[in-house]
Coordinates of C-alpha atoms in Angstrom, one line a residue:
X24 CA 90.3 115.5 93.0
X25 CA 90.1 112.4 90.8
X26 CA 92.6 109.6 90.9
X27 CA 94.7 107.9 88.2
X28 CA 96.0 104.4 88.3
X29 CA 99.0 103.3 86.3
X30 CA 100.9 100.0 86.2
X31 CA 104.7 99.9 85.5
X32 CA 107.1 97.0 85.2
X33 CA 110.2 96.7 87.3
X34 CA 113.1 95.8 85.0
X35 CA 115.3 95.1 88.0
X36 CA 114.8 94.8 91.7
X37 CA 115.6 98.5 92.3
X38 CA 114.0 99.9 89.2
X39 CA 111.6 102.8 89.7
X40 CA 112.2 104.3 86.2
X41 CA 108.7 103.5 85.1
X42 CA 107.2 105.7 87.7
X43 CA 109.8 108.4 87.1
X44 CA 109.0 108.4 83.4
X45 CA 105.3 108.9 84.1
X46 CA 106.0 111.8 86.4
X47 CA 108.3 113.4 83.8
X48 CA 105.7 112.9 81.1
X49 CA 103.1 114.7 83.3
X50 CA 100.8 111.7 83.9
X51 CA 100.8 112.7 87.6
X52 CA 102.9 114.7 90.0
X53 CA 105.3 113.1 92.4
X54 CA 103.4 114.9 95.2
X55 CA 100.1 113.4 94.0
X56 CA 101.2 109.8 94.7
X57 CA 99.1 108.3 97.5
X58 CA 100.0 104.6 97.4
X59 CA 102.0 102.0 95.5
X60 CA 101.2 98.3 95.4
X61 CA 103.6 95.9 93.8
X62 CA 105.2 92.6 93.2
X63 CA 109.0 92.0 93.7
X64 CA 111.1 89.1 92.6
X65 CA 112.3 87.7 95.9
X66 CA 111.4 84.6 97.7
X67 CA 108.3 86.0 99.3
X68 CA 109.4 84.9 102.7
X69 CA 110.5 86.4 106.0
X70 CA 113.9 87.3 104.6
X71 CA 112.7 88.7 101.3
X72 CA 114.7 92.0 101.1
X73 CA 113.7 92.7 97.5
X74 CA 110.7 94.4 99.1
X75 CA 112.9 96.8 100.9
X76 CA 115.0 97.5 97.8
X77 CA 111.9 98.3 95.7
X78 CA 110.5 100.4 98.5
X79 CA 113.7 102.5 98.7
X80 CA 113.8 103.0 95.0
X81 CA 110.2 104.2 94.7
X82 CA 110.5 106.5 97.7
X83 CA 113.7 107.9 96.3
X84 CA 112.0 109.0 93.0
X85 CA 109.2 110.7 95.0
X86 CA 111.9 112.6 97.0
X87 CA 113.8 113.6 93.9
X88 CA 110.9 114.8 91.9
X89 CA 108.6 116.1 94.6
X90 CA 108.5 118.7 97.3
X91 CA 107.2 116.6 100.2
X92 CA 109.6 116.2 103.1
X93 CA 111.2 112.8 103.7
X94 CA 109.0 112.3 106.8
X95 CA 105.9 112.6 104.7
X96 CA 107.2 110.5 101.9
X97 CA 108.1 107.7 104.3
X98 CA 104.4 107.6 105.4
X99 CA 103.1 106.8 101.9
X100 CA 101.8 103.2 101.9
X101 CA 103.9 101.1 99.7
X102 CA 102.8 97.5 99.9
X103 CA 105.3 95.1 98.3
X104 CA 104.4 91.4 97.9
X105 CA 107.5 89.2 97.3
X106 CA 107.6 86.3 94.9
X107 CA 107.0 86.3 91.1
X108 CA 106.8 82.5 90.6
X109 CA 105.9 81.0 87.3
X110 CA 105.1 83.6 84.6
X111 CA 104.5 86.5 87.0
X112 CA 106.3 89.8 86.2
X113 CA 107.6 92.2 88.8
X114 CA 105.6 95.4 88.6
X115 CA 103.9 98.2 90.6
X116 CA 100.5 99.8 90.5
X117 CA 100.6 103.5 91.3
X118 CA 97.7 105.4 92.7
X119 CA 97.9 109.2 92.4
X120 CA 95.6 112.3 92.7
X121 CA 95.5 114.6 89.7
X122 CA 93.8 118.0 89.2
X123 CA 90.3 117.8 87.9
X124 CA 86.7 118.8 88.6
X125 CA 85.0 117.5 91.6
X126 CA 81.5 116.1 91.5
X127 CA 79.7 113.0 90.2
X128 CA 80.6 111.4 86.9
X129 CA 78.3 111.8 83.9
X130 CA 76.8 108.4 84.3
X131 CA 76.0 108.9 88.0
X132 CA 78.2 106.0 89.0
X133 CA 81.0 106.5 91.5
X134 CA 84.6 106.6 90.5
X135 CA 87.7 105.2 92.1
X136 CA 88.8 106.8 95.3
X137 CA 91.6 105.8 97.7
X138 CA 91.9 106.2 101.4
X139 CA 95.0 105.3 103.4
X140 CA 95.7 104.9 107.1
X141 CA 98.2 103.5 109.5
X142 CA 97.1 101.5 112.6
X143 CA 98.5 101.9 116.0
X144 CA 101.7 99.9 116.7
X145 CA 101.0 96.2 116.6
X146 CA 103.1 94.5 119.2
X147 CA 104.3 90.9 118.7
X148 CA 101.8 89.6 121.2
X149 CA 98.9 91.2 119.3
X150 CA 99.5 89.2 116.1
X151 CA 96.9 86.5 115.7
X152 CA 94.7 87.9 118.5
X153 CA 91.6 90.1 118.9
X154 CA 93.7 93.2 119.7
X155 CA 95.1 93.1 116.2
X156 CA 91.6 92.6 114.7
X157 CA 90.3 95.7 116.5
X158 CA 93.3 97.9 115.5
X159 CA 93.0 96.9 111.8
X160 CA 89.2 97.5 111.9
X161 CA 89.8 101.0 113.3
X162 CA 92.3 101.7 110.6
X163 CA 90.0 100.6 107.8
X164 CA 87.3 102.9 109.0
X165 CA 89.7 105.8 109.0
X166 CA 90.8 105.0 105.5
X167 CA 87.1 104.8 104.3
X168 CA 86.6 108.3 105.8
X169 CA 89.6 109.6 103.9
X170 CA 88.3 108.1 100.7
X171 CA 84.9 109.6 101.1
X172 CA 83.2 106.2 101.1
X173 CA 80.3 105.9 103.5
X174 CA 78.8 102.6 102.1
X175 CA 80.9 99.5 102.9
X176 CA 79.4 97.9 99.8
X177 CA 81.4 100.4 97.7
X178 CA 84.7 99.2 99.2
X179 CA 86.1 96.6 96.6
X180 CA 89.7 96.2 97.6
X181 CA 91.6 96.6 100.9
X182 CA 95.3 96.1 100.6
X183 CA 97.3 95.9 103.8
X184 CA 100.8 95.3 105.0
X185 CA 101.4 94.2 108.6
X186 CA 104.3 93.1 110.7
X187 CA 105.0 89.4 111.2
X188 CA 107.1 87.7 113.9
X189 CA 110.8 87.3 113.8
X190 CA 113.0 85.5 116.3
X191 CA 114.1 89.0 117.6
X192 CA 110.5 90.2 118.2
X193 CA 109.5 86.9 119.7
X194 CA 112.4 87.2 122.2
X195 CA 111.6 90.9 122.8
X196 CA 108.0 90.0 123.8
X197 CA 109.3 87.2 126.1
X198 CA 111.6 89.7 127.7
X199 CA 108.5 91.8 128.7
X200 CA 106.7 88.7 130.0
X201 CA 104.4 88.3 127.0
X202 CA 103.9 85.3 124.8
X203 CA 103.3 85.1 121.0
X204 CA 100.7 83.0 119.2
X205 CA 103.5 81.1 117.4
X206 CA 107.2 80.7 117.7
X207 CA 107.6 80.1 113.9
X208 CA 108.3 83.3 111.9
X209 CA 107.1 81.8 108.5
X210 CA 103.8 80.6 110.1
X211 CA 103.3 84.1 111.6
X212 CA 103.0 85.5 108.0
X213 CA 99.8 83.5 107.4
X214 CA 98.5 84.3 110.9
X215 CA 99.2 88.0 110.5
X216 CA 97.5 88.1 107.1
X217 CA 94.5 86.2 108.4
X218 CA 94.0 88.3 111.5
X219 CA 94.2 91.5 109.4
X220 CA 91.6 90.1 107.0
X221 CA 89.2 89.5 109.9
X222 CA 89.8 93.1 111.0
X223 CA 88.8 94.2 107.5
X224 CA 85.7 92.0 107.5
X225 CA 84.6 93.4 110.9
X226 CA 85.1 97.0 109.7
X227 CA 83.0 96.4 106.5
X228 CA 80.2 94.5 108.3
X229 CA 81.0 91.2 106.6
X230 CA 81.3 89.4 109.9
X231 CA 80.8 90.0 113.6
X232 CA 83.9 90.4 115.8
X233 CA 85.4 86.8 116.0
X234 CA 86.2 85.0 119.2
X235 CA 89.9 84.6 119.9
X236 CA 89.7 80.8 119.2
X237 CA 88.2 81.4 115.7
X238 CA 91.2 83.3 114.4
X239 CA 93.1 81.1 112.0
X240 CA 90.7 78.2 112.6
X241 CA 87.2 79.0 111.5
X242 CA 87.6 79.1 107.7
X243 CA 84.0 80.1 107.2
X244 CA 85.0 83.6 108.4
X245 CA 86.5 85.6 105.6
X246 CA 86.5 89.0 103.8
X247 CA 85.8 89.1 100.1
X248 CA 87.8 92.2 99.5
X249 CA 90.9 91.7 101.7
X250 CA 94.4 91.4 100.3
X251 CA 96.8 91.1 103.2
X252 CA 100.6 90.9 103.1
X253 CA 103.1 91.0 105.9
X254 CA 106.8 91.6 106.3
X255 CA 109.6 92.7 108.5
X256 CA 109.7 96.3 107.3
X257 CA 107.1 97.9 109.6
X258 CA 105.5 97.6 113.0
X259 CA 101.9 98.6 112.3
X260 CA 99.3 98.0 109.6
X261 CA 99.5 100.0 106.4
X262 CA 96.0 100.1 105.0
X263 CA 94.9 101.1 101.5
X264 CA 91.2 101.2 100.9
X265 CA 90.1 101.3 97.3
X266 CA 86.5 101.8 96.4
X267 CA 84.1 103.9 94.3
X268 CA 82.9 107.3 95.7
X269 CA 80.1 109.4 94.3
X270 CA 81.9 112.7 94.7
X271 CA 85.0 111.7 92.8
X272 CA 85.4 112.1 89.1
X273 CA 87.9 110.5 86.7
X274 CA 87.7 107.5 84.4
X275 CA 88.6 104.7 86.8
X276 CA 86.4 102.2 88.7
X277 CA 87.1 99.2 90.9
X278 CA 85.1 96.1 91.4
X279 CA 85.6 92.7 93.0
X280 CA 84.5 89.1 93.2
X281 CA 86.1 85.9 94.5
X282 CA 87.9 83.0 92.9
X283 CA 86.2 79.9 94.4
X284 CA 89.3 77.8 93.7
X285 CA 92.6 78.0 91.9
X286 CA 91.0 77.4 88.5
X287 CA 88.1 79.8 88.8
X288 CA 88.9 82.0 85.8
X289 CA 85.3 83.2 85.8
X290 CA 85.9 84.8 89.2
X291 CA 88.5 87.1 87.5
X292 CA 86.0 88.1 84.8
X293 CA 83.3 88.6 87.4
X294 CA 85.5 91.2 89.1
X295 CA 86.2 93.0 85.9
X296 CA 82.5 93.1 85.1
X297 CA 81.9 94.4 88.7
X298 CA 84.2 97.3 87.9
X299 CA 82.0 98.3 85.0
X300 CA 83.5 96.7 81.9
X301 CA 81.0 94.9 79.7
X302 CA 82.2 91.5 78.6
X303 CA 80.6 88.7 76.6
X304 CA 79.3 85.5 78.2
X305 CA 82.5 83.7 77.5
X306 CA 85.2 86.4 77.6
X307 CA 88.8 86.0 76.5
X308 CA 91.8 88.3 77.1
X309 CA 91.2 90.1 73.8
X310 CA 87.9 91.4 74.9
X311 CA 89.5 93.6 77.5
X312 CA 91.2 95.9 75.0
X313 CA 93.3 98.5 76.9
X314 CA 90.7 99.1 79.6
X315 CA 92.0 96.9 82.4
X316 CA 94.7 98.4 84.6
X317 CA 95.3 95.4 86.8
X318 CA 93.8 92.6 88.8
X319 CA 94.8 91.8 92.4
X320 CA 94.3 88.3 93.6
X321 CA 94.9 86.4 96.8
X322 CA 95.2 82.6 96.7
X323 CA 96.1 79.5 98.7
X324 CA 96.6 75.8 98.3
X325 CA 93.3 74.2 99.3
X326 CA 93.8 72.9 102.8
X327 CA 91.8 69.7 101.9
X328 CA 94.5 68.7 99.4
X329 CA 91.9 68.5 96.7
X330 CA 91.1 70.6 93.6
X331 CA 87.8 69.9 91.9
X332 CA 87.9 66.5 93.5
X333 CA 91.4 65.8 92.2
X334 CA 94.2 65.0 94.6
X335 CA 96.8 67.7 95.0
X336 CA 100.3 67.2 96.4
X337 CA 101.6 70.8 97.0
X338 CA 100.9 70.6 100.7
X339 CA 103.0 67.4 100.9
X340 CA 106.0 68.8 99.0
X341 CA 109.0 69.0 101.2
X342 CA 111.2 70.5 98.5
X343 CA 109.1 73.4 97.2
X344 CA 106.8 75.3 99.6
X345 CA 103.1 75.2 98.7
X346 CA 103.1 79.0 98.5
X347 CA 105.4 78.8 95.5
X348 CA 103.2 76.1 93.8
X349 CA 99.9 78.0 94.2
X350 CA 101.3 81.4 93.3
X351 CA 102.7 80.1 90.1
X352 CA 99.6 78.2 89.2
X353 CA 97.1 81.0 89.9
X354 CA 99.5 83.5 88.3
X355 CA 99.3 81.5 85.1
X356 CA 95.5 81.4 85.2
X357 CA 95.3 85.1 85.8
X358 CA 97.9 86.0 83.2
X359 CA 96.1 83.9 80.6
X360 CA 92.7 85.4 81.6
X361 CA 93.9 89.0 81.0
X362 CA 96.7 88.5 78.5
X363 CA 99.3 90.1 80.8
X364 CA 101.8 88.4 83.2
X365 CA 102.1 91.6 85.2
X366 CA 99.3 90.7 87.6
X367 CA 99.3 91.0 91.3
X368 CA 99.0 87.5 92.8
X369 CA 99.8 87.0 96.5
X370 CA 99.6 83.9 98.8
X371 CA 98.9 83.3 102.5
X372 CA 95.2 83.9 102.0
X373 CA 93.9 82.8 105.4
X374 CA 90.4 84.4 106.0
X375 CA 90.7 86.1 102.6
X376 CA 88.0 84.7 100.3
X377 CA 86.7 81.2 100.5
X378 CA 89.0 78.5 101.7
X379 CA 91.1 77.3 98.7
X380 CA 90.2 80.4 96.7
X381 CA 90.6 84.1 97.3
X382 CA 89.4 87.6 96.6
X383 CA 89.9 89.3 93.2
X384 CA 89.8 93.0 92.6
X385 CA 89.9 94.7 89.2
X386 CA 90.6 98.3 88.2
X387 CA 89.4 99.4 84.8
X388 CA 89.2 102.6 82.8
X389 CA 85.6 103.2 81.9
X390 CA 86.2 106.5 80.2
X391 CA 84.6 109.8 80.9
X392 CA 80.9 108.7 80.7

C-alpha cells in the first residue's frame, strides 16, 4: 500500500482538529495512520508536558474515528519535539497508509515507505553507553524490514524518541546498584540523542560500532539521517524509518542532505533535490510550489563558539539556553528557505550531522510519474 504524508498546524497545545478534518474528508483513514512527528510549543526541556498533551489529543482522535483497540493505538510512534522558538509554528506531520496499487512507480524510482519499531526497554544505566547503541541499531533494522527497504542508502530519515534521565530514574538505578552516565537530567537529553544517533549510524553502515569512550566525545562520528529526540514519556526507543522503496507506489519521495552550519541554506535545498524535486541553481521559496510537504532539521550551537569564523555567544549566555538560540536561528533560516514557518527544527544534535550543523530530510510530492 502506498503512503500519504500531510502536515497540519496545531492551533492550540491540544489541537488535533487538523488530523480529524483530514480523516473526515477521506484523505486517509484513522486506522491507516502509522506515525506522527510534530513540534509543540513548550520549553523543549525535561519538564515539557506539551508533548504529552499533544500526544493524548492525537491518539484520542485515532480512537474516536478508528477501530483499532487502545492498546494498538498506544503503540503508534508519535514523536513530539518541544519548543517553537522564533518563528516556528507548532505542527504535526502525519504518515498514513492508503489503498492503492502495489508495484513500482511509472518512472522506476522508489516511493516513500515507512517502517516503525520499538526497541527493548532502555534502562537508566544504558543511556550514553554501548548497550543503548546496540538496542537502537537492532530497532532500526527491524523498521527497515517493515518498510521493505533493503538498501541502507535508501533510508533518508530516521526519527526517534528515547528516554532521558530524571532524578527519579537516576535514584532507581542507584537503588539497584547501577550508576548512570550523568546525574544531570538536562544533560542526559543530549546524551540520549547522541547515543541513539550512533545506533542509527551503526545500523545503516555509516560507522563501525563505537567504543564506549567515543560516545558523546568523538564528534567525527555521526549519522547524516538521524533526527533524535528524547523525553520523559517512554522507556524505550520509538523508531520511525522513512525511505524510498521500489515496491511502493504513491506520489511521495524523501531525500536528505546535511546543513554544514546554521547558515547553510543550500543544505536544505540539497535535501529537497535529493527527494526528487528539480530546482534552479539559486532556488527561492517560490520555486517549491506546493510540492514540499515538510523539512526535518537537527541543529546545534557550534561547540567551537564560532560561525563562519565569527564569534558567537550563545554558549556563554546564562539567561537563555543555547538550545533556544540555535533553534530560533535555524528555524528562521529554514522558514525563509521554504516559505513556511511550520518546519520541524529540533536541537540537541550530538552525533547527528557534522558538528555545528545537522541532518536535513525533505519529503516532496513528485506526482504520479
